Amino acid sequence: MTAEQLTKPHEDVIILKPTHGLAALNLRDLWIFRELVLFLAWRDVLVRYKQTVLGATWAVIQPIIQMVVFTLIFSRAAGLSSEGVPYPIFNYTALLPWGLFSKALNDAGRSLVNNRNMITKVYFPRLTIPVASVLAGLVDFSIAFLVYIGIILYYNFAPNSTYTYTVTPALLTLPLFIILALVASLGVSLWFAAANVIYRDVGHILPFLTQIWFFMTPIVYSSSEVSKEWQIIYALNPLTGVVEGFRWSLLGIHSLPLPLLFVSAGVAVVLLITGLIYFRNMERTFADEI
Amino acid sequence: MNDIVIRVENLGKRYRIGASPERYKTLRDTLISGINAPFQKLRSGLSSSHSSAGPNLIWALRDISFDVPRGKVLGIVGRNGAGKSTLLKILSRVTEPTVGSAEIHGRVGSLLEVGTGFHPELTGRENIFLNGAILGMKRLEIGRKFDEIVAFSEVEQFIDTPVKRYSSGMYLRLAFAVAAHLEPEILVVDEVLAVGDAEFQRKCMGKMSDVAQAGRTVLFVSHNMSAVLRLTEETIVLDKGKLAYRAPTPQAVDYYMAAGLTGAGERLWASDEIPAESAPFLPIALRLRDTKGQVVDTLRSTEPISLEIEYRLDLPITGLRVGIYLLTMRGEYVFTSFDLDNPTQFEQMGARQQGHYISRCTIPANTLNEGRYILSVNASTFRVKRYFWDDHALAFTVDATGAPGKQWPEPRMGPIRPALDWVIERL
């Protein structure tokens, strides 16, 4: 047998050497390991409700309880307006993308550190870990969405309810807003996940950052409460655009504030791209620093 | 044409070691140093700002160059801290080199530690798929080999049980089984053969030789010299981050076993040989004394050997045990012993106060056969922390003059040579 026969035609040659300057994003690597992303997401989902009595029911209970609490506090006690929609629906519509985002922020933000045994032992694209964490949130999102449909049906058919849900063509744009929510979630998560490897402070910051972010997003109140001249500044929070988009698409209330949406979407995209760059640059030292 | 699958050129890896490795960098530190940096630069001038090798930087690996041809099984040996793991981590892309380069042709499968990514709550079946994916296998590939993996691991009955209910043996067998069925062009193996019972180890060795015979390249790191001798044709010896020797395995193993062990019956640790993690345990010396109290390299099999470990504790340590492993020149363990093995002593010595200590014991007469042996030193708290470990602290020779059976000038098999009371009865 000659050497030529042994050499495989499509053999990959990898050159390992120190990298300098900006790292290439190299998203192809992520594509090659796409199955791993799904496996990791599947693991996160599978493990989350193991050894609980209620199991996946938790994914239903959590958003409902949140909604009930917010309704009691902000609608009954604080008397915030909900633009003609029953407050629970108004609030829950925003909780859908918020749940996706806050879960991503907290899970993906800590994901690298939680998986440090893998990072120090085996090579695989490190991006798979936070990406899988964010995607795992889609499962909870789907369950929460089913609950949403249940709530809508209840308000339509309950005997003393005055609310009727109307489907508008805007509903077709919902996937776009889900994608926008994912883009924003992933962008922010990449920043925090990579920073957390080196600065464990991130783990301490995340809980109250989540809280502050919650109130900076029009979840318990309507964005129309914010005065006109502040709207654009307000839209720098990418979640503002996402939540407004969800409300517009699902409930058909008022018209879509396009400038606000564009600013939010722009910020989300910028966060994702810079997050990717930051992550890839920090990645070199993950195994040594974690 | 040359068919080199791994080409390593002037590879080096530098690590930063802090005063206390447990402490993570915090944002505050960076902010403060960020604020101070311009001032420091002003103060220190331009010249020193370019010095790269500060006191906290160590080269784990330096100036390593070697080639591995296709189909070669190359052994890598070296003491703890010689840079073996760092080398494997670089070659398996876990970490980047600081200088130099390595060229790798083909997929690298690494068994740096089995069971990476195993999740205790998931079942054996689920973990096979997850672990396979982490190691770089496709779902179809894992599905195709699933039955083979399960059969190899011998955990068929428990395949749908969460692995947290597995015994440690079952866990490791399953983990190794997944990794062993990976089919990379280059396999990097580190110490995995230390798992499981003898039967399973034999199976693992068999699997490794299969991989080698299938024409794939294997890099094999182990402390087990007999495994290295059996599996590899050629071996490189690393010492303090440098490539010290490369030769056919038997020669390299001899070189390694004899290296730095000229033997005076005493081993003194210089401060640069003691890793920072050892603190507050500070080893000073390991000595062997004969019956006259002399420190000697050659001891008699028929006389007791007095062994002492001298060390200092800068802080009290609770549950500390200091002890030795005795190994043959082939790296097989003969025995292990700790200074708190005795239960009453263990009760009394809860916490060891700071101070200067000697732990002393006697290896009874008529224990060891003739030959050369190696002592490893270990200072640890059980399942909490290993303060210090030198797996190659001291070598010594045992002379069997006058030992039982010496009237026949034949070598006796085995590392021990007890004097047994034989009775011959005529029936």
XYZ file of C-alpha atoms in Angstrom:
717
model
C 0.000 0.000 0.000
C 1.413 3.369 -0.935
C 1.138 6.565 0.957
C -1.214 7.968 -1.684
C -3.741 5.251 -1.026
C -3.684 5.974 2.660
C -4.198 9.682 2.287
C -7.859 10.426 2.207
C -8.910 12.826 -0.517
C -11.015 15.120 1.665
C -8.880 14.985 4.712
C -9.004 18.148 6.783
C -5.737 19.744 7.665
C -5.864 21.820 10.805
C -3.118 24.222 11.670
C -2.944 24.996 15.353
C -1.114 28.159 16.195
C -1.592 31.247 18.286
C -4.173 33.597 16.829
C -3.760 37.317 16.914
C -6.086 40.175 16.241
C -9.757 39.704 15.550
C -10.849 36.116 15.271
C -12.817 35.012 12.250
C -16.426 34.299 13.102
C -16.165 30.889 11.463
C -19.849 30.080 11.685
C -19.308 27.087 9.420
C -17.955 25.233 12.428
C -21.237 25.824 14.194
C -23.098 24.410 11.212
C -20.931 21.276 11.189
C -21.763 20.748 14.843
C -25.479 21.566 14.441
C -26.465 18.168 15.805
C -24.550 18.911 18.974
C -26.526 22.146 19.369
C -29.752 20.157 19.232
C -28.422 17.500 21.591
C -27.358 20.090 24.135
C -30.685 21.906 23.883
C -32.479 18.590 24.261
C -30.373 17.789 27.308
C -31.198 21.129 28.923
C -34.909 20.540 28.391
C -34.776 16.920 29.517
C -32.799 17.632 32.642
C -34.704 20.688 33.760
C -37.773 18.876 35.025
C -36.208 15.595 36.096
C -36.909 14.630 39.663
C -39.740 17.118 40.020
C -43.215 15.948 40.996
C -44.985 18.217 38.534
C -42.492 17.745 35.714
C -43.158 19.818 32.605
C -46.301 21.231 34.244
C -43.918 23.790 35.728
C -43.529 25.314 32.297
C -47.297 25.998 32.405
C -47.581 27.048 36.029
C -44.744 29.561 36.072
C -46.059 32.009 33.452
C -49.638 31.732 34.758
C -48.588 32.607 38.288
C -46.505 35.497 37.008
C -49.455 36.807 35.061
C -51.830 36.506 38.020
C -49.411 38.334 40.304
C -48.829 41.141 37.813
C -52.544 41.473 37.161
C -53.232 41.846 40.869
C -50.462 44.361 41.442
C -50.365 46.472 38.322
C -53.907 46.327 37.058
C -55.950 46.133 40.265
C -53.658 48.011 42.650
C -51.741 50.399 40.407
C -54.524 50.724 37.845
C -52.320 50.729 34.751
C -54.117 50.877 31.409
C -54.022 47.924 29.061
C -55.273 49.544 25.853
C -58.713 48.020 25.901
C -57.574 44.436 26.172
C -58.189 42.489 29.400
C -55.078 43.103 31.492
C -54.126 39.439 31.858
C -53.996 39.016 28.074
C -52.202 42.331 27.623
C -49.606 41.294 30.168
C -49.244 37.682 29.103
C -48.641 38.663 25.470
C -45.524 40.486 26.647
C -44.523 37.740 29.053
C -44.167 35.332 26.123
C -41.064 36.954 24.584
C -39.878 38.195 27.959
C -39.827 34.625 29.281
C -37.736 33.566 26.320
C -35.338 36.452 26.821
C -34.918 36.259 30.586
C -34.412 32.510 30.481
C -31.797 32.900 27.777
C -30.076 35.659 29.702
C -29.852 33.606 32.872
C -29.243 30.132 31.441
C -27.038 30.995 28.505
C -25.220 33.649 30.519
C -24.085 30.972 32.942
C -23.899 28.148 30.405
C -20.165 28.169 29.719
C -19.226 28.105 33.371
C -21.777 25.362 34.048
C -20.277 23.266 31.276
C -16.678 23.895 32.179
C -15.826 20.203 32.406
C -16.639 19.854 28.721
C -14.763 22.979 27.736
C -11.549 21.940 29.426
C -11.594 18.413 28.018
C -12.926 18.295 24.493
C -12.826 20.490 21.450
C -16.083 21.578 19.878
C -17.235 25.029 18.815
C -17.891 26.810 22.092
C -20.747 28.719 20.477
C -22.854 25.563 20.577
C -23.294 25.903 24.330
C -24.979 29.327 24.583
C -26.832 28.781 21.298
C -28.262 25.518 22.635
C -29.235 27.245 25.875
C -31.168 29.902 23.998
C -32.865 27.346 21.755
C -33.881 25.239 24.754
C -35.961 28.233 25.812
C -38.106 27.760 22.696
C -39.620 24.650 24.259
C -40.859 26.615 27.271
C -41.955 29.340 24.900
C -44.083 26.853 22.957
C -45.708 25.544 26.114
C -46.349 29.091 27.295
C -47.872 29.815 23.906
C -50.341 26.938 24.263
C -51.374 28.415 27.609
C -51.807 31.734 25.821
C -54.258 30.185 23.391
C -56.100 28.739 26.378
C -56.385 32.163 27.996
C -57.642 33.737 24.765
C -60.280 31.033 24.410
C -61.347 31.493 28.013
C -61.859 35.233 27.547
C -63.833 34.646 24.382
C -66.192 32.022 25.690
C -66.500 32.830 29.388
C -70.193 33.760 29.903
C -69.660 37.208 31.419
C -66.680 38.245 29.303
C -66.971 41.256 27.028
C -63.772 40.615 25.104
C -63.635 39.107 21.634
C -60.346 38.224 20.084
C -59.952 39.290 16.488
C -57.377 37.787 14.207
C -55.641 40.365 12.003
C -53.290 39.746 9.063
C -50.553 41.041 11.384
C -50.542 37.593 12.965
C -48.554 36.378 9.956
C -45.618 38.503 11.060
C -45.340 36.719 14.407
C -42.465 34.441 13.296
C -40.443 37.550 12.478
C -40.875 38.829 16.006
C -39.957 35.453 17.457
C -36.777 35.572 15.397
C -36.117 39.100 16.612
C -36.580 37.894 20.198
C -34.057 35.102 19.545
C -31.574 37.504 17.970
C -31.776 39.854 20.945
C -31.584 36.980 23.433
C -28.594 35.388 21.760
C -26.759 38.671 21.328
C -27.060 39.594 24.982
C -26.349 36.007 26.117
C -23.122 35.791 24.123
C -21.800 38.897 25.808
C -22.630 37.676 29.266
C -21.594 34.053 28.708
C -18.131 35.043 27.505
C -17.685 37.710 30.157
C -18.761 35.291 32.879
C -15.832 33.011 32.077
C -13.404 35.695 33.146
C -15.509 37.835 35.445
C -17.626 35.749 37.763
C -19.267 39.011 38.809
C -21.634 38.437 35.900
C -23.340 35.656 37.826
C -24.132 38.116 40.599
C -25.209 40.897 38.283
C -27.659 38.804 36.239
C -30.522 38.495 38.767
C -31.018 42.192 39.347
C -30.106 43.118 35.816
C -33.008 40.883 34.787
C -35.273 42.774 37.194
C -34.226 46.203 35.984
C -34.565 45.092 32.395
C -38.047 43.808 33.156
C -39.247 47.241 34.198
C -37.488 48.926 31.294
C -39.562 46.800 28.950
C -43.276 47.503 28.370
C -44.523 44.320 30.028
C -46.688 45.447 32.932
C -47.446 48.775 31.288
C -47.922 50.021 27.751
C -45.139 51.758 25.842
C -47.560 54.614 25.212
C -47.014 55.610 28.852
C -43.556 56.740 27.778
C -43.600 60.289 26.422
C -43.058 60.878 22.712
C -39.611 62.459 22.919
C -38.234 59.526 24.893
C -39.606 56.832 22.608
C -36.443 56.417 20.535
C -34.173 56.244 23.581
C -36.647 53.810 25.056
C -36.420 51.679 21.923
C -32.692 51.176 22.442
C -33.836 48.295 24.614
C -34.312 45.653 21.915
C -37.027 43.996 23.981
C -39.206 47.083 23.578
C -39.506 46.430 19.869
C -40.035 42.728 20.417
C -42.837 43.228 22.935
C -44.533 45.912 20.851
C -44.276 43.612 17.869
C -45.860 40.740 19.786
C -48.732 42.929 20.992
C -49.333 44.329 17.541
C -49.137 40.984 15.834
C -51.158 38.952 18.327
C -53.664 41.499 19.641
C -53.838 43.911 16.742
C -53.883 46.883 19.080
C -52.881 50.299 17.757
C -50.589 50.549 14.774
C -47.032 49.342 14.778
C -44.613 52.136 15.769
C -42.162 51.550 12.939
C -39.290 53.866 13.993
C -39.319 52.270 17.425
C -39.276 48.804 15.902
C -36.396 49.633 13.576
C -34.301 51.054 16.372
C -34.918 47.974 18.534
C -34.208 45.568 15.696
C -31.054 47.471 14.805
C -29.817 47.306 18.367
C -30.603 43.571 18.510
C -28.620 42.887 15.342
C -25.695 45.003 16.526
C -25.730 43.152 19.848
C -25.672 39.803 18.075
C -22.810 40.703 15.755
C -20.675 42.335 18.434
C -21.582 39.484 20.794
C -20.318 36.972 18.251
C -17.095 38.897 17.744
C -16.512 39.298 21.466
C -17.285 35.636 22.090
C -14.961 34.415 19.365
C -12.156 36.566 20.669
C -12.582 35.476 24.245
C -12.965 31.862 23.183
C -9.213 31.338 22.778
C -8.645 31.561 26.476
C -11.822 29.846 27.708
C -10.117 26.543 28.501
C -7.342 28.290 30.409
C -9.429 30.844 32.263
C -12.607 28.989 33.117
C 5.850 11.402 -0.379
C 5.960 11.994 3.282
C 2.961 10.921 5.252
C 3.153 12.845 8.449
C -0.160 13.252 10.271
C 1.051 15.394 13.133
C 3.806 17.928 12.774
C 4.648 19.969 15.821
C 7.053 22.875 15.488
C 8.542 24.858 18.360
C 5.322 24.567 20.258
C 5.103 26.410 23.550
C 2.393 27.215 26.028
C 2.642 29.775 28.727
C 0.266 29.940 31.638
C -0.359 32.719 34.027
C -0.318 31.506 37.578
C -1.747 33.792 40.180
C -0.735 33.915 43.798
C -3.935 32.114 44.608
C -5.354 30.034 41.769
C -8.799 29.779 43.396
C -9.518 33.436 42.990
C -11.267 34.520 39.834
C -10.575 37.810 38.259
C -13.301 40.228 39.191
C -14.548 43.185 37.296
C -13.302 45.437 40.061
C -9.728 44.291 39.585
C -9.875 45.019 35.902
C -11.452 48.405 36.437
C -8.835 49.335 38.988
C -5.942 48.085 36.904
C -7.476 49.824 33.904
C -7.472 53.082 35.818
C -3.973 52.518 37.142
C -2.454 51.276 33.922
C -1.705 54.648 32.319
C -0.115 55.873 35.521
C 1.965 52.757 35.893
C 3.163 53.120 32.354
C 4.204 56.681 33.091
C 6.015 55.632 36.200
C 7.819 52.617 34.813
C 8.716 54.208 31.520
C 8.582 52.529 28.164
C 11.303 49.944 28.528
C 9.641 47.610 31.013
C 6.199 47.679 29.421
C 7.422 45.189 26.846
C 8.724 42.563 29.218
C 6.479 39.567 28.712
C 7.791 36.987 31.156
C 6.685 38.236 34.525
C 7.149 36.263 37.706
C 3.644 34.799 37.451
C 4.115 33.288 34.024
C 5.314 29.753 33.584
C 6.023 27.806 30.458
C 4.133 24.549 30.723
C 5.566 23.547 27.386
C 8.494 24.951 25.463
C 10.260 24.362 22.155
C 8.518 21.094 21.426
C 9.025 19.769 17.918
C 8.215 16.311 16.617
C 6.497 14.478 13.768
C 4.198 11.525 13.913
C 3.822 9.392 10.779
C 0.477 7.856 9.904
C -0.404 4.677 11.745
C 2.188 5.190 14.456
C 1.328 4.591 18.099
C 3.377 7.091 20.007
C 3.746 6.988 23.764
C 4.190 10.153 25.793
C 5.623 9.832 29.272
C 6.809 12.306 31.839
C 6.368 13.222 35.449
C 3.491 15.242 36.771
C 3.762 18.748 35.462
C 6.071 17.760 32.617
C 3.543 19.138 30.152
C 1.900 15.968 28.856
C -1.639 17.114 29.457
C -0.916 20.546 28.055
C 0.476 18.981 24.897
C -2.592 16.794 24.469
C -4.882 19.734 25.136
C -3.216 21.725 22.397
C -3.286 18.841 19.936
C -6.931 18.163 20.629
C -7.728 21.881 20.153
C -8.961 22.459 23.674
C -6.485 25.269 24.139
C -4.287 27.375 21.893
C -0.490 27.340 21.917
C 1.284 30.529 22.949
C 4.005 30.111 20.337
C 4.824 27.691 17.563
C 2.428 25.623 15.526
C 1.056 22.163 15.029
C -0.300 20.716 11.826
C -2.868 17.974 12.140
C -4.174 15.895 9.267
C -7.562 14.411 9.959
C -10.125 14.219 12.699
C -8.756 14.101 16.222
C -10.619 12.120 18.834
C -9.538 12.798 22.335
C -10.002 10.705 25.396
C -8.574 13.238 27.809
C -11.129 12.162 30.307
C -13.927 9.717 29.737
C -17.523 10.656 30.349
C -17.195 14.300 29.402
C -20.621 15.848 29.371
C -22.307 12.864 30.970
C -25.279 14.143 32.857
C -26.202 12.220 36.011
C -29.953 12.698 35.504
C -29.956 11.278 31.992
C -30.211 7.576 31.258
C -27.390 5.516 29.844
C -29.051 5.595 26.440
C -29.440 9.378 26.460
C -25.887 9.874 27.617
C -24.507 7.711 24.827
C -26.075 10.013 22.266
C -25.099 13.189 24.082
C -21.532 12.129 24.776
C -21.127 10.852 21.228
C -22.248 14.209 19.880
C -19.829 16.050 22.146
C -17.006 13.844 20.906
C -17.978 14.789 17.363
C -20.017 11.817 16.177
C -23.052 12.192 13.992
C -26.400 10.931 15.236
C -26.570 8.295 12.508
C -23.105 7.085 13.367
C -23.997 6.734 17.037
C -27.240 4.959 16.142
C -25.343 2.492 13.988
C -22.861 1.689 16.733
C -25.314 1.887 19.589
C -25.672 -1.863 20.177
C -21.941 -2.364 19.932
C -21.324 0.370 22.486
C -23.859 -1.067 24.910
C -22.430 -4.566 24.540
C -18.912 -3.308 25.089
C -19.909 -1.444 28.239
C -21.756 -4.448 29.739
C -24.556 -2.297 31.152
C -27.409 -3.627 28.968
C -29.872 -4.035 31.840
C -29.393 -0.508 33.087
C -29.356 1.302 29.792
C -32.618 3.116 30.607
C -31.631 3.969 34.181
C -30.245 7.423 35.006
C -26.472 7.138 35.237
C -26.504 8.653 38.712
C -27.666 5.230 39.914
C -24.730 3.496 38.238
C -21.788 2.232 40.208
C -18.604 4.091 39.405
C -17.375 1.067 37.473
C -20.469 0.947 35.277
C -20.274 4.658 34.697
C -16.678 4.500 33.523
C -17.286 1.445 31.374
C -20.128 3.162 29.569
C -18.092 6.320 29.172
C -15.107 4.483 27.767
C -17.322 2.436 25.470
C -18.667 5.565 23.769
C -15.239 7.076 23.376
C -13.704 3.846 22.146
C -16.202 3.647 19.295
C -15.287 7.009 17.950
C -13.415 6.495 14.711
C -11.015 9.370 14.308
C -7.876 9.323 12.188
C -5.918 10.400 15.238
C -6.747 9.199 18.708
C -5.378 10.997 21.739
C -5.593 8.980 24.938
C -4.737 10.068 28.452
C -4.793 7.700 31.390
C -8.177 6.203 30.634
C -6.928 2.710 31.187
C -6.791 3.350 34.881
C -10.526 2.710 35.044
C -12.513 -0.371 35.843
C -11.544 -3.853 36.890
C -8.783 -5.974 35.419
C -11.108 -7.680 32.948
C -12.362 -4.374 31.618
C -8.864 -2.958 31.427
C -7.864 -5.908 29.313
C -10.779 -5.172 27.019
C -9.787 -1.529 26.772
C -6.250 -2.441 25.883
C -7.580 -4.767 23.211
C -9.705 -1.985 21.763
C -6.721 0.334 21.722
C -4.584 -2.149 19.851
C -7.416 -2.622 17.352
C -7.430 1.092 16.717
C -3.685 1.032 16.214
C -3.831 -1.974 13.933
C -6.496 -0.339 11.792
C -3.743 2.031 10.714
C -4.852 4.968 12.783
C -2.465 7.174 14.667
C -2.574 7.045 18.437
C -0.955 9.311 20.989
C -0.934 7.511 24.281
C -0.116 9.181 27.575
C 0.189 7.051 30.644
C 1.980 6.532 33.890
C 1.587 2.830 33.407
C 4.880 1.785 31.811
C 3.747 -1.735 31.074
C 0.801 -0.348 29.101
C 3.124 1.999 27.241
C 5.486 -0.883 26.502
C 2.691 -3.097 25.258
C 0.918 -0.536 23.107
C 3.523 1.727 21.614
C 6.548 1.334 19.402
C 8.042 4.696 20.038
C 7.869 7.040 22.989
C 8.775 10.612 23.768
C 9.818 11.686 27.235
C 8.810 15.141 28.436
C 10.628 16.792 31.279
C 9.746 20.208 32.691
C 7.950 21.212 29.523
C 10.734 20.171 27.178
C 11.127 17.184 24.944
C 13.885 15.306 26.716
C 14.154 12.111 24.688
C 12.638 10.250 21.797
C 13.413 6.599 21.127
C 11.876 3.179 20.597
C 9.693 2.531 23.621
C 11.859 0.119 25.647
C 14.781 2.538 25.502
C 12.626 5.549 26.254
C 11.015 3.827 29.238
C 14.430 2.941 30.618
C 15.577 6.504 30.108
C 12.493 7.861 31.832
C 12.653 5.475 34.751
C 16.297 6.218 35.328
C 16.124 9.955 34.620
C 17.152 12.082 37.529
C 17.179 9.056 39.744
C 20.865 8.536 40.199
C 19.775 7.674 43.672
C 21.328 8.592 46.925
C 18.535 7.226 49.026
C 17.327 10.751 49.467
C 15.180 13.155 47.554
C 15.189 16.841 48.366
C 12.646 19.113 46.746
C 13.905 22.402 45.415
C 11.481 25.298 45.637
C 10.943 25.412 41.862
C 9.859 21.772 41.905
C 7.018 22.439 44.298
C 3.843 23.586 42.580
C 2.025 26.600 43.964
C -1.083 24.491 44.705
C 0.878 22.541 47.301
C 0.670 25.335 49.855
C 0.363 25.179 52.790
C 2.028 21.767 52.476
C 5.730 22.100 51.758
C 7.658 18.893 51.072
C 11.275 18.913 52.178
C 12.735 15.434 51.787
C 12.116 11.737 51.354
C 14.773 9.425 52.793
C 15.448 5.731 53.078
C 17.591 4.461 55.920
C 19.035 1.077 56.579
C 19.180 -0.618 60.005
C 22.228 1.444 60.964
C 20.348 4.668 60.244
C 22.431 5.458 57.161
C 20.742 7.086 54.168
C 21.442 4.618 51.364
C 20.346 3.805 47.842
C 20.674 0.048 48.100
C 18.813 -1.742 50.817
C 18.730 -5.357 51.807
C 15.658 -7.427 51.284
C 16.246 -9.266 54.544
C 16.414 -6.117 56.672
C 13.696 -3.610 57.546
C 13.790 -0.351 55.621
C 13.106 2.886 57.425
C 11.344 5.470 55.311
C 10.799 9.095 56.259
C 9.016 12.034 54.698
C 10.002 15.423 56.004
C 7.699 18.397 55.386
C 6.448 21.646 56.759
C 2.913 22.896 57.212
C 2.535 26.647 56.978
C -1.093 26.416 58.060
C -2.983 23.668 59.880
C -4.687 21.135 57.579
C -7.625 19.041 58.765
C -7.672 15.437 57.625
C -4.231 15.556 56.019
C -2.639 12.236 55.213
C 0.879 11.840 53.940
C 1.951 8.633 52.318
C 3.695 6.715 49.620
C 3.051 4.534 46.622
C 5.631 1.923 45.891
C 6.017 1.004 42.234
C 8.154 -1.272 40.162
C 10.323 0.120 37.389
C 7.580 -0.876 34.980
C 5.177 1.397 36.783
C 3.099 -1.293 38.436
C 1.899 -0.548 41.909
C 3.221 -2.765 44.692
C 1.443 -1.070 47.568
C 0.076 2.170 48.976
C 0.407 3.358 52.537
C -0.543 6.513 54.431
C 0.590 7.758 57.816
C -2.991 7.733 59.124
C -3.814 4.187 58.014
C -3.913 3.095 61.613
C -7.480 3.783 62.873
C -6.498 4.962 66.358
C -3.925 7.344 64.975
C -6.497 8.530 62.473
C -8.861 9.360 65.365
C -6.203 11.272 67.260
C -4.784 13.286 64.369
C -7.843 15.224 63.205
C -6.120 18.437 62.299
C -2.399 18.713 61.844
C -1.117 21.986 63.242
C 1.394 24.081 61.407
C 4.974 23.113 62.019
C 7.835 20.971 60.870
C 7.140 17.234 60.624
C 8.570 13.868 59.789
C 6.261 10.966 58.956
C 8.222 7.790 59.384
C 7.471 4.141 58.769
C 9.238 0.844 58.380
C 8.917 -1.521 55.487
C 9.358 -4.868 57.246
C 12.156 -7.236 56.381
C 11.419 -9.826 53.728
C 8.924 -7.698 51.863
C 10.516 -6.738 48.565
C 12.153 -8.854 45.944
C 15.445 -7.820 44.415
C 15.270 -5.080 41.840
C 14.749 -1.395 41.525
C 11.683 0.393 42.876
C 10.147 3.818 42.723
C 8.481 5.774 45.485
C 5.708 8.288 44.858
C 4.766 10.725 47.542
C 1.237 11.900 48.117
C -0.092 14.428 50.617
C -3.839 14.830 50.456
C -7.126 15.084 52.257
C -9.457 12.304 51.252
C -11.740 13.369 48.410
C -11.099 17.023 49.150
C -7.739 18.065 47.883
C -4.455 16.646 46.777
C -1.854 19.042 48.094
C 1.224 17.439 46.699
C 2.033 14.511 44.496
C 5.394 13.489 43.109
C 4.861 10.254 41.246
C 8.538 9.725 40.709
C 10.148 10.961 43.863
C 12.891 8.458 44.508
C 14.206 5.204 43.147
C 16.092 2.643 45.183
C 17.558 -0.804 44.773
C 16.810 -3.869 46.810
C 19.516 -6.433 47.177
C 18.337 -9.955 47.906
C 21.512 -11.378 49.418
C 20.496 -13.886 52.033
C 16.819 -13.710 51.080
C 14.707 -16.870 51.092
C 15.503 -19.099 48.126
C 18.755 -17.357 47.361
C 20.567 -20.697 47.383
C 19.307 -20.975 43.818
C 20.823 -18.275 41.634
C 17.612 -17.666 39.707
C 15.512 -14.503 39.483
C 12.268 -14.816 41.413
C 9.042 -13.670 39.797
C 7.014 -10.834 41.303
C 7.857 -7.733 43.246
C 7.556 -9.226 46.721
C 9.687 -11.852 48.385
C 8.129 -12.921 51.672
C 9.722 -15.474 53.968
C 6.970 -18.034 54.329
C 6.889 -20.807 56.888
C 6.717 -23.915 54.809
C 5.891 -27.191 56.498
C 6.591 -30.418 54.721
C 4.482 -33.309 55.888
C 5.012 -36.837 54.825
C 1.744 -38.677 54.579
